Each structure stands twice: as C-alpha cells, then as structure tokens.
CSV table of C-alpha atoms in Angstrom, one decimal:
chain,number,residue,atom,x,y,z
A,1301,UNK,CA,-75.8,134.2,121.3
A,1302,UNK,CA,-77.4,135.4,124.7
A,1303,UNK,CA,-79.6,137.9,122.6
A,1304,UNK,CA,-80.5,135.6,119.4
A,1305,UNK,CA,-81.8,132.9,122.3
A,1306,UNK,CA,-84.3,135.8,123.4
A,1307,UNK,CA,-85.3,136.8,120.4
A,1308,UNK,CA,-86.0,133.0,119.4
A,1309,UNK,CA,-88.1,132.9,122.4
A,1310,UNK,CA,-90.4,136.0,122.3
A,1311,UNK,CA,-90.7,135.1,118.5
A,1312,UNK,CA,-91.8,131.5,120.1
A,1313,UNK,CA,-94.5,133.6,122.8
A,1314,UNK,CA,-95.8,135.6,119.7
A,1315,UNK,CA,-96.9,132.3,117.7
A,1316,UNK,CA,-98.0,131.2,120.5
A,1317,UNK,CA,-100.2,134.0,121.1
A,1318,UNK,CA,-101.1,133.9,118.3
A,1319,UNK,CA,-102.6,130.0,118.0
A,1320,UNK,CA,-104.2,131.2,121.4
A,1321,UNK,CA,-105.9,133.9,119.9
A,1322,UNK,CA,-106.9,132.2,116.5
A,1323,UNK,CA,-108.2,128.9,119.1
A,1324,UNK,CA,-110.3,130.8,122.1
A,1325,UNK,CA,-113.4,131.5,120.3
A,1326,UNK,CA,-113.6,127.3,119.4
A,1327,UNK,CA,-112.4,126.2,123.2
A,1328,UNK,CA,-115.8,128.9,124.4
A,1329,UNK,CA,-118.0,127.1,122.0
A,1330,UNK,CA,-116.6,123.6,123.6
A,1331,UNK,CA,-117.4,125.0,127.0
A,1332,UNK,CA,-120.8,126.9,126.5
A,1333,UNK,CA,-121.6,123.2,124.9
A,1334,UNK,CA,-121.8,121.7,128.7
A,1335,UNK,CA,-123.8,124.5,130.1
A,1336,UNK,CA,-126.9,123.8,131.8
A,1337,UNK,CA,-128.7,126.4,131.6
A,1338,UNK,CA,-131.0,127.5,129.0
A,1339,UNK,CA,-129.3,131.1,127.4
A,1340,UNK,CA,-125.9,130.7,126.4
A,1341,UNK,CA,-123.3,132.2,128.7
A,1342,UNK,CA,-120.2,132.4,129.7
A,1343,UNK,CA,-118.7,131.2,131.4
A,1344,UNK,CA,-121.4,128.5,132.0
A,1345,UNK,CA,-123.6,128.6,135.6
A,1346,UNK,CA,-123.5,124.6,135.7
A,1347,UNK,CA,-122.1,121.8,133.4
A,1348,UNK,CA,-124.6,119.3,131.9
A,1349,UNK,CA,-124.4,116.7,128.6
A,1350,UNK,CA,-128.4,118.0,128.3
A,1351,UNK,CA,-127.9,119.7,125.0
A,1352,UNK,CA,-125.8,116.8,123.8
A,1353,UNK,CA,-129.0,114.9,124.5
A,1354,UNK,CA,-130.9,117.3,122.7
A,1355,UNK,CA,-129.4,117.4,119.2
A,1356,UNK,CA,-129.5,113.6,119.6
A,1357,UNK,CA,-133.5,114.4,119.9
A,1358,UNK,CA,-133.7,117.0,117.8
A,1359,UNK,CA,-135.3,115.8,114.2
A,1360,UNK,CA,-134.4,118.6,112.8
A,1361,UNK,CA,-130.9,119.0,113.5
A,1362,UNK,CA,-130.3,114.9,112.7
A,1363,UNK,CA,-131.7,115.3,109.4
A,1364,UNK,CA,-129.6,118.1,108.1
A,1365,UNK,CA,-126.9,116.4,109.7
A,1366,UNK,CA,-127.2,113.4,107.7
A,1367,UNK,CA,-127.9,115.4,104.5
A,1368,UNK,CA,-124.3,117.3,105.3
A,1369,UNK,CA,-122.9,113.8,105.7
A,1370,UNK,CA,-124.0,112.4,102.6
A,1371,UNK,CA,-123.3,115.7,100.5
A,1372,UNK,CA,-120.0,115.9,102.1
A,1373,UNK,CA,-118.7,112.3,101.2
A,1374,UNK,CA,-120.5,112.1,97.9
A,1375,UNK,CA,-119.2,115.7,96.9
A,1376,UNK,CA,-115.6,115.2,98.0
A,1377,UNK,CA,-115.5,111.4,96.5
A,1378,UNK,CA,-116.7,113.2,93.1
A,1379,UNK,CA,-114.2,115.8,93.5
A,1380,UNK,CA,-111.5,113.3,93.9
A,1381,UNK,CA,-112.1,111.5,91.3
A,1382,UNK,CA,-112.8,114.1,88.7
A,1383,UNK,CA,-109.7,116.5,90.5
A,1384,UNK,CA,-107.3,113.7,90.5
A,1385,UNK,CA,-107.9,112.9,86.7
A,1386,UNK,CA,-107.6,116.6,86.0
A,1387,UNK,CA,-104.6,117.5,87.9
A,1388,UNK,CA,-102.9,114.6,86.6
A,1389,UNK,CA,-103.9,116.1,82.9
A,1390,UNK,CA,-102.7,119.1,83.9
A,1391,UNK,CA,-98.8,117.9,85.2
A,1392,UNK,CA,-98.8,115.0,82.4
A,1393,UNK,CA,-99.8,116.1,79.3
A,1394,UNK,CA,-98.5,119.3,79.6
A,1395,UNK,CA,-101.2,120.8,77.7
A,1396,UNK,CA,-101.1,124.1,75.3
A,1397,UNK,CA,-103.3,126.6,77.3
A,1398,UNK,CA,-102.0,124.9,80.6
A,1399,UNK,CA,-101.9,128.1,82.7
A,1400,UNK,CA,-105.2,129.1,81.7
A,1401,UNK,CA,-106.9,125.8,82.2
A,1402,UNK,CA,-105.3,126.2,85.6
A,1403,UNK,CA,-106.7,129.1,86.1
A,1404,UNK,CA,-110.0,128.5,85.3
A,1405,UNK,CA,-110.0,125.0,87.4
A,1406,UNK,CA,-108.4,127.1,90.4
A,1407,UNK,CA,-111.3,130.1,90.2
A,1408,UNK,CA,-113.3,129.0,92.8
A,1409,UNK,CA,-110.5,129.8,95.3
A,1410,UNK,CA,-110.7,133.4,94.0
A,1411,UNK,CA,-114.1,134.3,93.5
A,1412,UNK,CA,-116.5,135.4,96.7
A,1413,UNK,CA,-118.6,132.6,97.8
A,1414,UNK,CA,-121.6,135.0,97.3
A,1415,UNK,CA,-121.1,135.8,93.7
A,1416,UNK,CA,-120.8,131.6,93.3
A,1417,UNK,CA,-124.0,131.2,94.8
A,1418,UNK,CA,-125.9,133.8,93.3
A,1419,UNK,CA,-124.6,132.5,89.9
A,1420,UNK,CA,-125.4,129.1,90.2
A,1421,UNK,CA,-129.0,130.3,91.7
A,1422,UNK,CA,-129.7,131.7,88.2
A,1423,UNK,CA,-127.9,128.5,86.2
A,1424,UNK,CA,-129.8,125.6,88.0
A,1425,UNK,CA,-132.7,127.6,88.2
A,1426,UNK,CA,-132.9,127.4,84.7
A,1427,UNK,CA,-132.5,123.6,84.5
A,1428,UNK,CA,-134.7,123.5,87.7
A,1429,UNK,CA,-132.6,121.8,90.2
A,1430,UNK,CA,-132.5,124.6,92.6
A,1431,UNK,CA,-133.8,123.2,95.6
A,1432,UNK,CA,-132.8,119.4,94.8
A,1433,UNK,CA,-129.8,117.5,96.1
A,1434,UNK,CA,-128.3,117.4,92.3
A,1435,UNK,CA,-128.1,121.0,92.3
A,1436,UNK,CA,-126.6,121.0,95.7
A,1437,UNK,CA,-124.1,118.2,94.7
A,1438,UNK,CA,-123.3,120.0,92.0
A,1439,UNK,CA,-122.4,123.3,93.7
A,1440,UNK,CA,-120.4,121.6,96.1
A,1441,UNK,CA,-118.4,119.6,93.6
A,1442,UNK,CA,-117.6,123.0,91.9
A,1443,UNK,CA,-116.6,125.3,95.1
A,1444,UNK,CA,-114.4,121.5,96.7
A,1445,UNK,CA,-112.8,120.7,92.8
A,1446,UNK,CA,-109.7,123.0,93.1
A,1447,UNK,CA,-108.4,121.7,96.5
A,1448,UNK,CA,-108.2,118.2,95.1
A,1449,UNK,CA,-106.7,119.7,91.8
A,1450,UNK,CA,-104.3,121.7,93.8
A,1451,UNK,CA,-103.1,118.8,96.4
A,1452,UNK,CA,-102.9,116.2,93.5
A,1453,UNK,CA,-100.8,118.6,91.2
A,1454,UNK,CA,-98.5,119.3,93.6
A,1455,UNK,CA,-98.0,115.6,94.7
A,1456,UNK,CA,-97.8,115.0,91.5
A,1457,UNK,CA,-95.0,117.3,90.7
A,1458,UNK,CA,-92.5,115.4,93.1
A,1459,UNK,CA,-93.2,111.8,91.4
A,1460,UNK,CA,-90.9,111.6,88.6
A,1461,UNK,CA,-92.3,110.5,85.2
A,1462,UNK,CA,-89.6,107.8,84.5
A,1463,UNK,CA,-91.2,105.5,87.2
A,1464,UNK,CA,-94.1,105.5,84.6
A,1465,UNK,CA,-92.0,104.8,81.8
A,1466,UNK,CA,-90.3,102.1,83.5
A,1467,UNK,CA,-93.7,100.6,84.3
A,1468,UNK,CA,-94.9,101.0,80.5
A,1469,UNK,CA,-91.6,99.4,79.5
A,1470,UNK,CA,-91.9,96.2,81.6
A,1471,UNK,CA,-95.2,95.7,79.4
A,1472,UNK,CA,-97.7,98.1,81.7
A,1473,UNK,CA,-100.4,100.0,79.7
A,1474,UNK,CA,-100.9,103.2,80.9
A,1475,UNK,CA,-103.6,103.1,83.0
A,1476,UNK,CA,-102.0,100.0,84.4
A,1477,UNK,CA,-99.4,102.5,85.0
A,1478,UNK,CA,-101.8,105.1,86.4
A,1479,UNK,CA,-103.4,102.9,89.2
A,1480,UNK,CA,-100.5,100.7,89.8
A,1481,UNK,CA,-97.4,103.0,90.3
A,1482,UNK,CA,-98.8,106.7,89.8
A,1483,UNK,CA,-101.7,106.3,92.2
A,1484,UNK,CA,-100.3,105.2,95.1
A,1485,UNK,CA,-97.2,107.3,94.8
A,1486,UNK,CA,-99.6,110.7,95.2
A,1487,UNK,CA,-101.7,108.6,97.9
A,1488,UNK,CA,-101.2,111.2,100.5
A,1489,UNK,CA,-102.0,114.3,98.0
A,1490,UNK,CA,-105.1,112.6,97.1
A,1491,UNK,CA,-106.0,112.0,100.7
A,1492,UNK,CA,-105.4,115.3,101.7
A,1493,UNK,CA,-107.7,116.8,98.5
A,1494,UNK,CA,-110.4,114.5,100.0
A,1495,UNK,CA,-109.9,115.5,103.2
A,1496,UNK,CA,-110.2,119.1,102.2
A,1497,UNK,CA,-113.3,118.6,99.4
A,1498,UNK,CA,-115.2,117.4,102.8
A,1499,UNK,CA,-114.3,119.9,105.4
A,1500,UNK,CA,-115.3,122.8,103.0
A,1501,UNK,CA,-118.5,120.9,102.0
A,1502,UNK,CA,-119.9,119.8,105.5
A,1503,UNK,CA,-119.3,123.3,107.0
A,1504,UNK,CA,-120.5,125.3,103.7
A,1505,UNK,CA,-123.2,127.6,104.1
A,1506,UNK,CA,-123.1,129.9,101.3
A,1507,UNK,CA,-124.1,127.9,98.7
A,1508,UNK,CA,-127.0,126.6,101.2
A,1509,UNK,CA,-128.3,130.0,101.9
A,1510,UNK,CA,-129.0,130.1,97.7
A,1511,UNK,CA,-129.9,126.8,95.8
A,1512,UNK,CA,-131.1,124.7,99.5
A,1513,UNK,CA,-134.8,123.9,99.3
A,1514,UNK,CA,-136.4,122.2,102.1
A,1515,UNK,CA,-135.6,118.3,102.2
A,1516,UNK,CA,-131.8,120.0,101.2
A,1517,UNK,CA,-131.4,122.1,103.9
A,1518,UNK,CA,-127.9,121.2,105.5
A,1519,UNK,CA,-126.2,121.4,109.3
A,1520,UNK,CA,-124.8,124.8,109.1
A,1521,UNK,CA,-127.8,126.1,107.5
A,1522,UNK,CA,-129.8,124.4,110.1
A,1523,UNK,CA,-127.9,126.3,112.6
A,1524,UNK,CA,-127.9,129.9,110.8
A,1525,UNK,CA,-131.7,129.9,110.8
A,1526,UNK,CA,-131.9,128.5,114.5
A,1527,UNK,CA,-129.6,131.2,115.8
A,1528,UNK,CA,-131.8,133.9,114.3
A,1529,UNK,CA,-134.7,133.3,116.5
A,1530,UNK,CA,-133.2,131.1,119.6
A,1531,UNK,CA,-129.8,131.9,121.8
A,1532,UNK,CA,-129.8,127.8,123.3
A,1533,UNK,CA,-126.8,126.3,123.9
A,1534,UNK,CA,-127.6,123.4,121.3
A,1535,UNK,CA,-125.8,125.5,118.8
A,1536,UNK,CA,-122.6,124.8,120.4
A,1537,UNK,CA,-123.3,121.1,121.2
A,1538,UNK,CA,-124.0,120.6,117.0
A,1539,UNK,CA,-120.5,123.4,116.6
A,1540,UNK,CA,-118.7,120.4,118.9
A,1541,UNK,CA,-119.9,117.4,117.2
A,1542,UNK,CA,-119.4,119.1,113.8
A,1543,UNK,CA,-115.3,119.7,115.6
A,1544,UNK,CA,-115.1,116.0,116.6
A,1545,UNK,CA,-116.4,114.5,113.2
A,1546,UNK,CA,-114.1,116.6,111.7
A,1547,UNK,CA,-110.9,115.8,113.7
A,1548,UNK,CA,-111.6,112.0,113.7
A,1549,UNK,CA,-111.7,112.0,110.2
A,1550,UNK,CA,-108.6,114.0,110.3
A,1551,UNK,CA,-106.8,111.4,113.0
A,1552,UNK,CA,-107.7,108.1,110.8
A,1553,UNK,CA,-106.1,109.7,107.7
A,1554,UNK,CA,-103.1,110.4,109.8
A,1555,UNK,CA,-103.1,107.2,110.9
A,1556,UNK,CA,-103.8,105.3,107.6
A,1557,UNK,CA,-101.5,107.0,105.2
A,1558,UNK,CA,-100.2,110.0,107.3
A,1559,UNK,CA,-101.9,113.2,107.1
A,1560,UNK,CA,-99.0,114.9,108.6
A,1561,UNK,CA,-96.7,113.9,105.4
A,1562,UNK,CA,-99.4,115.2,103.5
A,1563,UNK,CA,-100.1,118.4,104.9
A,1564,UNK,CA,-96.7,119.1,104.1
A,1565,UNK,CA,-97.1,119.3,100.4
C-alpha cells in the first residue's frame, strides 16, 4: 500500500512536470509583455504596461485584430451551423457511404496545413478571391468544419433517438423536433465545436501566409511579418491579449452552459 501511495505520487510529479513544461514558454511571453525596455529579454530589466499602450496605438496591429475577430466569429458561426447539420446527417440518417463521408468531412484534421493552403491558393485563384475576405472565410470554414462535425457527432451519439420519436408522436414535425428537443440536448457539443472553430481560426496563420491580401491580412500574420524585421516586446503584449480573449471566451461558455461538461465529450 506504502509503495502504490509512492508510485501514485511521482506519477502525480511527472504530470505535473509535465503541464510545467508544456506552460513556461506562455508564462515568459506573459512576463516579457510588462518589460520596459525596448529588446525583448528575459527576464525583463523593469516592468511597464508601455507596450500594452502601444498595440492599443498601433493601427496596424488593431486592424488585423479586428479582421481576426470578425473572421473568427463569422467562420466558426458558419461552421456551426453547416457542422451541426452535417454531423447530425451523419448519426441520424445513417447514411450508405457513412464512413467515407466521414472521412472526407474529418480530412482537414489529417492533411498538413501547408498542402491546404497551397491548394486553396490555386482553387480561389482561379475564381479570384485570393486576397478577399470570401476566400479567407472560406478557407477558414473548411480547416474549423470537422471540429464542430466531430464535437456534435459525438454529443449526438449519447442523446437517444426515442426522445425524438416521442416528440414526433406528441404531434412535433421534425424540425420542431430538431430545435426543440435535439438541439438543446447536444447544447454543450455544439458550444464546444464553436468554441474550437474560433480558437483555430483567430490564431491561424497558414492559410494567411497563402490566400491573405492586404486589407485581409490577420493578427497572427501581422505578428509573423513584424517579428521578421523587429525583436519589441509588443509581440508579447498582442500573444497576451490574444491569451486573455481567448480564455474569457472560454470562462463565459463554462459559465453559460458548462464548458467543463463539454470538454468531456
């Protein structure tokens, strides 16, 4: 018993470790973000909200910022809708060539971001929205689809299809049945796909570096090009607000209609 207790807690040290590890390199950026000097370094001479101040000042930065914003939201609300339809296709319907439809809905997990982006350079080229935010929506849509598919399937999987059939029985149609009883019961799934298509949209940079032009040109991409010629410390201000936008968005869904519970799906 003495022994299992030990190995329970170096197993507990190793994870721990572990998180460590996996979280330094975000706590350095947080730091370097209140340095007042001019070069990043570390650890920082002074502290100083200066380059807080300065993205706030910065047109460049605030512009890409509000194009991630809007791309984000308006990509991830399009690929709940669409991935929510789909998934419940998928479970429902229980079509023919269901593994294969999977498949192909799920690819964008698999395939390198590069060979996405260089594909879709060539595609919207040809229809000539590279450069423009419908080819950008587009490619975001594509690349933040299979989380929604994936979170909504496997909500979707634990809701039992009788509680429809009940619902169609006590004179529901079926899409009365859909957004009534279905809906709500895969709330969290859905929440969670959203959640997910915006992370991976706001902080995309691949699909920038190919099809942006420049009124399209988005935070992270912003920040690629700036760090090529410039070693400021505003790069780690934008990396903290980027964190904080992210994790507030993450603490109202938790809040609202428990993130947690859906994490665990």
């Amino acid at each position: 018993m003495h022994a299992r207790k030990i190995s329970w807690l170096i197993l507990c040290g190793l994870v721990a470790l572990i998180y460590i590890f996996m979280a330094a390199p975000i706590l350095v950026v947080i730091i370097e973000a209140f340095n007042e000097g001019e070069l990043m370094q570390f650890p920082p001479a002074g502290w100083s909200l200066r380059w807080f101040v300065a993205f706030m000042n910065h047109d460049d930065f605030l512009v890409s910022f509000r194009v991630s914003l809007v791309l984000g939201l308006t990509a991830a609300g399009i690929a709940t809708a669409v991935g929510t339809i789909t998934a419940y296709g998928l479970v429902r319907l229980r079509a023919r060539r269901q593994a294969a439809l999977e498949t192909l809905l799920l690819a964008p997990l698999y395939c390198p971001r590069v060979l996405i982006g260089m594909s879709l350079l060539l595609a919207l080229s040809m229809v000539r929205l590279t450069g423009t935010f419908g080819g950008m929506l587009l490619a975001h849509v594509l690349i933040t689809l299979p989380y929604v598919v994936r979170t909504v399937s496997v909500s979707l999987h634990g809701v039992d299809p009788a509680v429809e059939e009940a619902a169609r029985c006590l004179g529901a149609t079926p899409l009365q049945g859909f957004l009534r009883v279905t809906l709500p019961l895969v709330r969290s799934g859905l929440i969670a796909g959203a959640i997910f298509a915006f992370i991976i949209s706001f902080s995309d940079v691949y699909m920038a570096l190919f099809i942006s032009g420049p009124q399209t040109v988005t935070l992270p991409l912003r920040m690629f090009h700036f760090m090529e010629w410039e070693q400021s410390p505003i790069v780690a201000a934008v990396s903290v607000v980027q964190v904080v936008l992210i994790l507030t968005l993450v603490i109202v869904a938790e809040k609202t209609v428990g993130f947690l519970k859906a994490g665990r799906i």
